[in-house]
Coordinates of C-alpha atoms (C1' of nucleotides) in Angstrom, one line a residue:
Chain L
X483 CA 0.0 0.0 0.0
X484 CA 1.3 3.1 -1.1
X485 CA 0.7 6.7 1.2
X486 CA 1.0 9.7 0.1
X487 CA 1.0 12.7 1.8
X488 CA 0.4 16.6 0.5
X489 CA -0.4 20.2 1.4
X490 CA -2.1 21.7 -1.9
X491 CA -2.6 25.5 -0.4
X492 CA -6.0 25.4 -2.5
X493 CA -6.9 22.0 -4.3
X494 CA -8.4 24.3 -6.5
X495 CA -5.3 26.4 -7.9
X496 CA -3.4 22.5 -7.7
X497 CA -5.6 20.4 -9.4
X498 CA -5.0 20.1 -13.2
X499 CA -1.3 18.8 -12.0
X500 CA -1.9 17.1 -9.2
X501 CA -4.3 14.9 -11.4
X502 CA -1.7 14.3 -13.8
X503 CA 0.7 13.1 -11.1
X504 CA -1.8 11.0 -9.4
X505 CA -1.7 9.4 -12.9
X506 CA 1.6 8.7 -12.8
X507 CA 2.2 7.9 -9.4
X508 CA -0.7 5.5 -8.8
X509 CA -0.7 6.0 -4.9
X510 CA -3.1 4.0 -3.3
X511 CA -4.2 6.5 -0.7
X512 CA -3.4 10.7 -1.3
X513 CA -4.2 12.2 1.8
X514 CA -4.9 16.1 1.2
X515 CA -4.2 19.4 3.6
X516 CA -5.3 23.0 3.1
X517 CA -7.6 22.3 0.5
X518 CA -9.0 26.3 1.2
X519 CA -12.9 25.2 -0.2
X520 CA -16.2 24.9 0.7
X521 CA -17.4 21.1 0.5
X522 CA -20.1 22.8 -2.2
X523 CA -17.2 23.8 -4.3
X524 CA -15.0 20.9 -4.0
X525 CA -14.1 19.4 -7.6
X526 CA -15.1 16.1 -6.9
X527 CA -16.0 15.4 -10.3
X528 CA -12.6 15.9 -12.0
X529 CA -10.7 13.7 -9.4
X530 CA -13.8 10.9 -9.7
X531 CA -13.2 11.0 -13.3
X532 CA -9.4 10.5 -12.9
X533 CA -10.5 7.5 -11.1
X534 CA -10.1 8.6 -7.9
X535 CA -12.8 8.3 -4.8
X536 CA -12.5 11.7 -2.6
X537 CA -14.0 12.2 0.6
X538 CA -13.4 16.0 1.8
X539 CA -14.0 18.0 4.6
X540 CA -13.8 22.2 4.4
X541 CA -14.7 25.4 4.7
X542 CA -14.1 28.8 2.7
X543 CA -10.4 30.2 2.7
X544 CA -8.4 28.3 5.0
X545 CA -7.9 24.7 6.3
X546 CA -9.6 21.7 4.7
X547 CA -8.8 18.2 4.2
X548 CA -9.2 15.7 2.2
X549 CA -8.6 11.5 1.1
X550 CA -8.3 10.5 -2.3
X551 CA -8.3 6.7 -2.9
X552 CA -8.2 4.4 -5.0
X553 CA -10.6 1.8 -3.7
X554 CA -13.6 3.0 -1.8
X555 CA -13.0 4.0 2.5
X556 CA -14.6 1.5 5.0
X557 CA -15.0 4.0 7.3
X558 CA -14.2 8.0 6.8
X559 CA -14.9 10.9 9.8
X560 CA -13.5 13.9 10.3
X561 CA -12.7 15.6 13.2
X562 CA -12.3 14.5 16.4
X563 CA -15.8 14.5 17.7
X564 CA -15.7 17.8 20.1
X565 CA -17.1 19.6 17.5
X566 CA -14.9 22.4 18.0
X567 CA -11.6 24.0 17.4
X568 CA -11.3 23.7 13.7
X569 CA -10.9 19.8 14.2
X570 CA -13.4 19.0 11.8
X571 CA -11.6 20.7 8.6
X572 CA -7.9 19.7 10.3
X573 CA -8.9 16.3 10.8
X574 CA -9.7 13.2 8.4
X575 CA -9.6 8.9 9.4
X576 CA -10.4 6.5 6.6
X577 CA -10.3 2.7 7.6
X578 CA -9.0 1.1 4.7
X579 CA -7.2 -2.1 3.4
X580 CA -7.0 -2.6 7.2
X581 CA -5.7 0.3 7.9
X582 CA -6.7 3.4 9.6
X583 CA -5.3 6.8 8.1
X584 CA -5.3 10.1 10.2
X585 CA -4.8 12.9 8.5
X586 CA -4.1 15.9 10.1
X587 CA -3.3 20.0 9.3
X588 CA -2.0 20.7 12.6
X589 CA -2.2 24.4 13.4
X590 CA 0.6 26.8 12.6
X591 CA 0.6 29.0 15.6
X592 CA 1.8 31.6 14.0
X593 CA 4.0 33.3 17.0
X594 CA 5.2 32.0 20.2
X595 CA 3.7 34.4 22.3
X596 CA 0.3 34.6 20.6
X597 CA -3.4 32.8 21.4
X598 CA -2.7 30.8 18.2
X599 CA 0.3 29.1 19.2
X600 CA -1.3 27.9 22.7
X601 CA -4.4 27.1 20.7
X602 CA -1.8 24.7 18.9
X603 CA -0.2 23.1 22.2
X604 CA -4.0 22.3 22.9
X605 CA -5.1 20.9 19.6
X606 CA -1.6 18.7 19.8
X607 CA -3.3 17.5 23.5
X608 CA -6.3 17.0 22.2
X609 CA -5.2 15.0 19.2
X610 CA -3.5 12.5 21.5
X611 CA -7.2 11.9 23.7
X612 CA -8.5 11.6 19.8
X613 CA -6.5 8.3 19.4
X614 CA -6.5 7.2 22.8
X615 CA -10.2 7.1 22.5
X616 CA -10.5 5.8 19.0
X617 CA -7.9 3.0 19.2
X618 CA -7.8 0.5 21.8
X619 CA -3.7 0.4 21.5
X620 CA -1.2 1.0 19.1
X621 CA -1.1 -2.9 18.7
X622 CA -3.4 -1.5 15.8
X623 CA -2.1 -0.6 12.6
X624 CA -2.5 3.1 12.3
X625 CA -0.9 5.7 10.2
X626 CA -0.3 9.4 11.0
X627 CA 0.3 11.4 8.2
X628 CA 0.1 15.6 7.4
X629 CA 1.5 18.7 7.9
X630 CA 2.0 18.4 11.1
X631 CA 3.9 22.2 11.7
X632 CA 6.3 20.5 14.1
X633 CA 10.2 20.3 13.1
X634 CA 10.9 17.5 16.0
X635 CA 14.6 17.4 16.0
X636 CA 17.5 19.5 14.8
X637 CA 17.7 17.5 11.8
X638 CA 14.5 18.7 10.4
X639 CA 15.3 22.5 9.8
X640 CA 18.4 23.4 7.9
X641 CA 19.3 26.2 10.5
X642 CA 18.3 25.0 14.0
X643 CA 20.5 27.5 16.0
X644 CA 19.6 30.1 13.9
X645 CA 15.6 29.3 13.8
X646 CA 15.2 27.9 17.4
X647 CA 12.8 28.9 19.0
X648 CA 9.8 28.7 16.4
X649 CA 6.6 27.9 16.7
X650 CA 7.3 24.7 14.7
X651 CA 10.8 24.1 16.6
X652 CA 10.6 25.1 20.3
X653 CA 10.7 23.0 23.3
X654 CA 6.8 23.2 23.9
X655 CA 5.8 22.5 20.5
X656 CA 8.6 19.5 20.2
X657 CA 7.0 18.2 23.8
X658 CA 2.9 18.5 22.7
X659 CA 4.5 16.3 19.7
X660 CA 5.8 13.6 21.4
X661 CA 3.1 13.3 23.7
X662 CA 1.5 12.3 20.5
X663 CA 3.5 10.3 19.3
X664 CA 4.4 8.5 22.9
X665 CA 0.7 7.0 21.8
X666 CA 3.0 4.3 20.0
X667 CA 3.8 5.9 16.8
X668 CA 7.2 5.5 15.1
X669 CA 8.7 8.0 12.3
X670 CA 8.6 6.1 9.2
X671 CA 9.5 8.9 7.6
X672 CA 13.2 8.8 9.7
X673 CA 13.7 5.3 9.4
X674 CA 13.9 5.4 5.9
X675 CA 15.7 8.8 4.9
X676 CA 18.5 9.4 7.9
X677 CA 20.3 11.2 5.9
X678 CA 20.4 15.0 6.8
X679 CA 19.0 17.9 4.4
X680 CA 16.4 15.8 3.7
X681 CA 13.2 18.0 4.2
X682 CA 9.4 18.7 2.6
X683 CA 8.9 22.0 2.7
X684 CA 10.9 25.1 1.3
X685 CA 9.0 28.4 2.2
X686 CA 7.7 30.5 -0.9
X687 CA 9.5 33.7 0.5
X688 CA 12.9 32.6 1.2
X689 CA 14.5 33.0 -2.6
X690 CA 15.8 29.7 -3.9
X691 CA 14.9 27.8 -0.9
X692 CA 15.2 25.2 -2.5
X693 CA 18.3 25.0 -4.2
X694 CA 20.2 26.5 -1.0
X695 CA 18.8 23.9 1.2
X696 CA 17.0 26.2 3.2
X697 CA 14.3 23.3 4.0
X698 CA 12.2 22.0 6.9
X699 CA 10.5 18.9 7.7
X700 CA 6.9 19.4 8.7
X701 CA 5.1 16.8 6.9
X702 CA 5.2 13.7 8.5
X703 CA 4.2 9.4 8.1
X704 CA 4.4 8.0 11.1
X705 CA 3.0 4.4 12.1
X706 CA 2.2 2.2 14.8
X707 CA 4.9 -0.6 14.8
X708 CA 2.7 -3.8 13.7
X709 CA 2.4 -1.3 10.1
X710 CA 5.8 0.5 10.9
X711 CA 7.9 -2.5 10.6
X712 CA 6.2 -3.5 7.1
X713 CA 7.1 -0.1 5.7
X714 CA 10.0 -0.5 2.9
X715 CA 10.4 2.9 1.6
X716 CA 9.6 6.5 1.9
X717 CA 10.2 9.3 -0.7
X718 CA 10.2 13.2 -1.1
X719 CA 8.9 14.3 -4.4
X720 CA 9.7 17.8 -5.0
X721 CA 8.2 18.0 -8.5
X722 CA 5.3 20.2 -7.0
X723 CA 8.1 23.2 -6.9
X724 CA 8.3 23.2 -10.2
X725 CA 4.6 23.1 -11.5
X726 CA 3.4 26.6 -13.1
X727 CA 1.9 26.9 -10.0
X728 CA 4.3 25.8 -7.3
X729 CA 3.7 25.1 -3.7
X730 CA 5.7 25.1 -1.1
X731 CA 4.8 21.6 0.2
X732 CA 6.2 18.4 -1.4
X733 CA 4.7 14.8 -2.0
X734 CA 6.0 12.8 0.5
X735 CA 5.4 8.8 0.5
X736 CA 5.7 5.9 2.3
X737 CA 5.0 2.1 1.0
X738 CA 4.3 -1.0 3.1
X739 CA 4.2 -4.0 2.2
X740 CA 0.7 -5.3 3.5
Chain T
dA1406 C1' 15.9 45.0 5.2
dT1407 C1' 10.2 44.0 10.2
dG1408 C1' 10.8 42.4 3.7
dG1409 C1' 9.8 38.1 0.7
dT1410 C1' 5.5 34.8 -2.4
dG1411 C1' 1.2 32.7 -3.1
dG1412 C1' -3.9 31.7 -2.3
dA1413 C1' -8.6 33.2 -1.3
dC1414 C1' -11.2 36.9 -2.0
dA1415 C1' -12.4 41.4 -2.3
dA1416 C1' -9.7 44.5 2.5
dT1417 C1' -6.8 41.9 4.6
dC1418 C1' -6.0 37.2 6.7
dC1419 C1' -3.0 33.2 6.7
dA1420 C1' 1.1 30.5 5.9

DNA sequence: ATGGTGGACAATCCA
């Protein structure tokens, strides 16, 4: 089974390219964040036709997300049943192939000191009562995947002197994260690309971010170790940067061999 | 240098 994970900022402005790579991809599962539409004005229609199902939760402007699958869901929700705090557009789990798939558009925070970035430390605690509620243990198999807006170690900005602290790389951000991830998830992601420089998202305003490295890695595919230890590759696909209308978010994927 | 670029949407908000 092959996982793909991808912030579209607008599925709208992406969507002519990212059909064509879904094409020549093939993932089995495309999980979607910041789609930035109403559920009334989702293009379903164009990704059914590419022979896609999509299930989508939104709203106008900002968050969103979305699944796009090649076989039909078992299950799909969204949100993380409080019915509040923007879970319900930040949040998406399918049940498919045996596996369950959270998707998630953790919140930015915008600025240490601000209402947004504690809002963030809370949605972080309230995502980790989301699975310990929905999954008995992570004896399940479970995958974690999105832009999760945390950079968890110094490997995963290209500065960390320099950019420490952030609201995606600071102590409290780093801790609400692996009190998640203490759930029993391991980085997939890690396990398969050590190597450093390795990142998934190169900011629009920093010139050439890309070719000078200037990287972070915020989008994340983590498992629960009865699907982590059948994972047998992961990938960053950067081809998104150079679509006529780039974003600033990569594919990344991860394959298991179920 | 308090910038930069890009998206939604219609003046700014958000990343």
């Amino acid at each position: 089974m092959k996982i793909t994970t991808f912030n579209a900022n607008s599925i709208r402005a992406r969507l002519p390219i990212l059909l064509k790579w879904l094409q020549e991809n093939n993932p089995d599962v495309l999980a979607v964040q910041e789609t930035k539409v109403r559920d009334e004005e989702f293009p379903h229609s164009e990704i059914e036709d590419a022979g896609y199902n999509v299930v989508f939760c939104g709203e106008k402007s900002y968050n969103g997300v979305a699944f796009l699958t090649k076989n039909k869901p078992k299950t799909v929700s969204f949100g993380m049943g409080d019915d509040e705090g923007e879970s319900n557009t930040r949040l998406g789990h399918i049940s498919i192939g045996g596996v369950e798939i959270i998707n998630t558009y953790v919140p930015q925070g915008r600025e240490l000191e601000s209402n947004y970035f504690q809002f963030k430390l809370n949605w972080l605690k309230r995502l980790r009562e989301y699975f310990d509620k929905t999954f008995s243990s992570a004896k399940k198999k479970v995958v974690w995947v999105g832009d999760l807006n945390v950079a968890p170690t110094p490997q995963d900005v290209h500065d960390p002197k320099r950019i420490w602290p952030h609201v995606c790389f600071c102590q409290d951000v780093i801790d609400a994260f692996e009190d998640v991830r203490a759930f029993g998830f391991e980085d997939v992601f890690r396990k398969h690309l050590p190597e450093n420089g390795t990142f998934t998202f190169w900011d629009y305003r920093v010139k050439n971010a890309l070719q000078r490295g200037l990287g972070w890695r915020i989008d994340h595919i983590l498992a629960t170790p009865p699907l982590a230890v059948k994972s047998v590759s992961c990938s960053v696909d950067t081809e998104p940067r150079t679509w006529e209308k780039p974003s600033d978010h990569t594919f990344v994927t991860a394959k298991f061999d179920l």
